Tab-separated table of C-alpha atoms in Angstrom:
chain	number	residue	atom	x	y	z
A	401	UNK	CA	141.516	83.707	-10.768
A	402	UNK	CA	141.773	87.369	-11.521
A	403	UNK	CA	144.731	89.642	-10.829
A	404	UNK	CA	143.132	91.087	-7.974
A	405	UNK	CA	142.766	87.888	-6.090
A	406	UNK	CA	146.446	86.555	-7.133
A	407	UNK	CA	147.538	89.832	-5.565
A	408	UNK	CA	145.833	89.393	-2.563
A	409	UNK	CA	146.965	85.861	-1.854
A	410	UNK	CA	150.702	86.878	-2.497
A	411	UNK	CA	150.399	89.581	-0.232
A	412	UNK	CA	148.812	87.320	2.494
A	413	UNK	CA	151.431	85.116	2.212
A	414	UNK	CA	154.137	87.684	2.257
A	415	UNK	CA	152.566	89.162	5.373
A	416	UNK	CA	152.403	85.734	6.997
A	417	UNK	CA	155.972	84.684	6.134
A	418	UNK	CA	157.346	88.198	7.474
A	419	UNK	CA	155.274	87.800	10.823
A	420	UNK	CA	156.397	84.152	11.207
A	421	UNK	CA	160.281	84.892	10.809
A	422	UNK	CA	159.679	88.183	13.212
A	423	UNK	CA	158.248	85.785	16.004
A	424	UNK	CA	160.940	83.053	15.392
A	425	UNK	CA	163.628	85.716	15.393
A	426	UNK	CA	162.378	86.980	18.688
A	427	UNK	CA	162.201	83.543	20.262
A	428	UNK	CA	165.571	82.791	18.981
A	429	UNK	CA	166.973	85.949	20.405
A	430	UNK	CA	165.259	85.433	24.038
A	431	UNK	CA	166.186	81.404	23.819
A	432	UNK	CA	170.064	82.560	23.336
A	433	UNK	CA	170.130	85.516	25.320
A	434	UNK	CA	171.577	87.761	22.762
A	435	UNK	CA	172.086	91.348	23.782
A	436	UNK	CA	172.145	90.586	27.151
A	437	UNK	CA	175.009	91.522	29.517
A	438	UNK	CA	175.853	88.707	32.240
A	439	UNK	CA	176.769	91.005	34.799
A	440	UNK	CA	173.391	93.143	34.396
A	441	UNK	CA	170.772	90.353	35.462
A	442	UNK	CA	167.308	92.154	36.107
A	443	UNK	CA	165.159	89.214	35.259
A	444	UNK	CA	162.196	89.970	32.930
A	445	UNK	CA	163.145	93.761	33.036
A	446	UNK	CA	166.758	92.899	31.488
A	447	UNK	CA	165.614	93.805	28.096
A	448	UNK	CA	164.380	97.485	29.096
A	449	UNK	CA	167.354	99.929	28.594
A	450	UNK	CA	166.154	102.177	31.718
A	451	UNK	CA	167.016	99.265	34.081
A	452	UNK	CA	170.754	99.500	32.813
A	453	UNK	CA	173.027	101.408	35.474
A	454	UNK	CA	174.159	104.312	34.611
A	455	UNK	CA	172.467	104.461	31.167
A	456	UNK	CA	172.251	108.218	31.314
A	457	UNK	CA	175.880	108.106	30.010
A	458	UNK	CA	175.001	106.439	26.787
A	459	UNK	CA	172.764	109.347	25.826
A	460	UNK	CA	175.109	112.051	27.231
A	461	UNK	CA	176.759	114.125	24.377
A	462	UNK	CA	179.894	114.547	26.194
A	463	UNK	CA	180.347	111.156	26.875
A	464	UNK	CA	179.150	109.517	23.560
A	465	UNK	CA	179.986	111.229	20.181
A	466	UNK	CA	178.132	110.275	17.264
A	467	UNK	CA	178.897	111.633	13.672
A	468	UNK	CA	175.351	112.510	13.491
A	469	UNK	CA	173.570	115.352	15.151
A	470	UNK	CA	170.950	114.240	17.819
A	471	UNK	CA	168.764	116.453	15.866
A	472	UNK	CA	168.776	114.152	12.795
A	473	UNK	CA	167.655	111.269	15.387
A	474	UNK	CA	164.860	113.417	16.849
A	475	UNK	CA	163.488	114.180	13.458
A	476	UNK	CA	163.714	110.590	12.157
A	477	UNK	CA	161.783	109.620	15.266
A	478	UNK	CA	159.124	112.467	15.001
A	479	UNK	CA	158.947	111.216	10.889
A	480	UNK	CA	158.526	107.742	12.040
A	481	UNK	CA	155.804	108.836	14.238
A	482	UNK	CA	154.066	110.765	11.675
A	483	UNK	CA	154.096	107.705	9.149
A	484	UNK	CA	152.925	105.275	11.808
A	485	UNK	CA	149.818	107.751	12.568
A	486	UNK	CA	149.010	107.984	8.906
A	487	UNK	CA	148.964	104.256	8.596
A	488	UNK	CA	146.936	103.684	11.702
A	489	UNK	CA	144.415	106.325	10.393
A	490	UNK	CA	144.293	104.582	6.941
A	491	UNK	CA	143.697	101.159	8.553
A	492	UNK	CA	141.189	102.601	10.851
A	493	UNK	CA	139.273	104.225	7.826
A	494	UNK	CA	139.444	101.099	5.795
A	495	UNK	CA	138.075	98.689	8.902
A	496	UNK	CA	135.342	101.397	9.790
A	497	UNK	CA	134.132	101.525	6.132
A	498	UNK	CA	134.083	97.663	6.012
A	499	UNK	CA	132.242	97.760	9.474
A	500	UNK	CA	129.695	100.138	8.050
A	501	UNK	CA	129.266	98.263	4.887
A	502	UNK	CA	128.830	95.252	6.832
A	503	UNK	CA	126.211	96.749	9.027
A	504	UNK	CA	124.245	98.098	6.330
A	505	UNK	CA	123.949	94.912	4.490
A	506	UNK	CA	122.957	93.178	7.403
A	507	UNK	CA	120.125	95.933	8.108
A	508	UNK	CA	118.993	95.080	4.460
A	509	UNK	CA	118.634	91.546	5.056
A	510	UNK	CA	116.423	91.915	8.085
């Protein structure tokens, strides 16, 4: 085995473990009802913050004080969006290139 194939195997195992851990954690949270408030039972919608009565007061700067200015949160949100857009673009290019190569090789064999 060469270094690329070993690295690919390690990466695949790592991604698989992280994915499995994420699913197990999500199921654990749902089974144990973590994060739910007993007095606010909305059924399946209980995990949506918009369903919480008086939700606006939690984002109202007069009610909720934070040490970090709101603009910092907005910038972090926008930066996260930009990073995810770039990642999505790179993945799309990668898979489109693989599809194009596969189509070209299929055309050559015909």
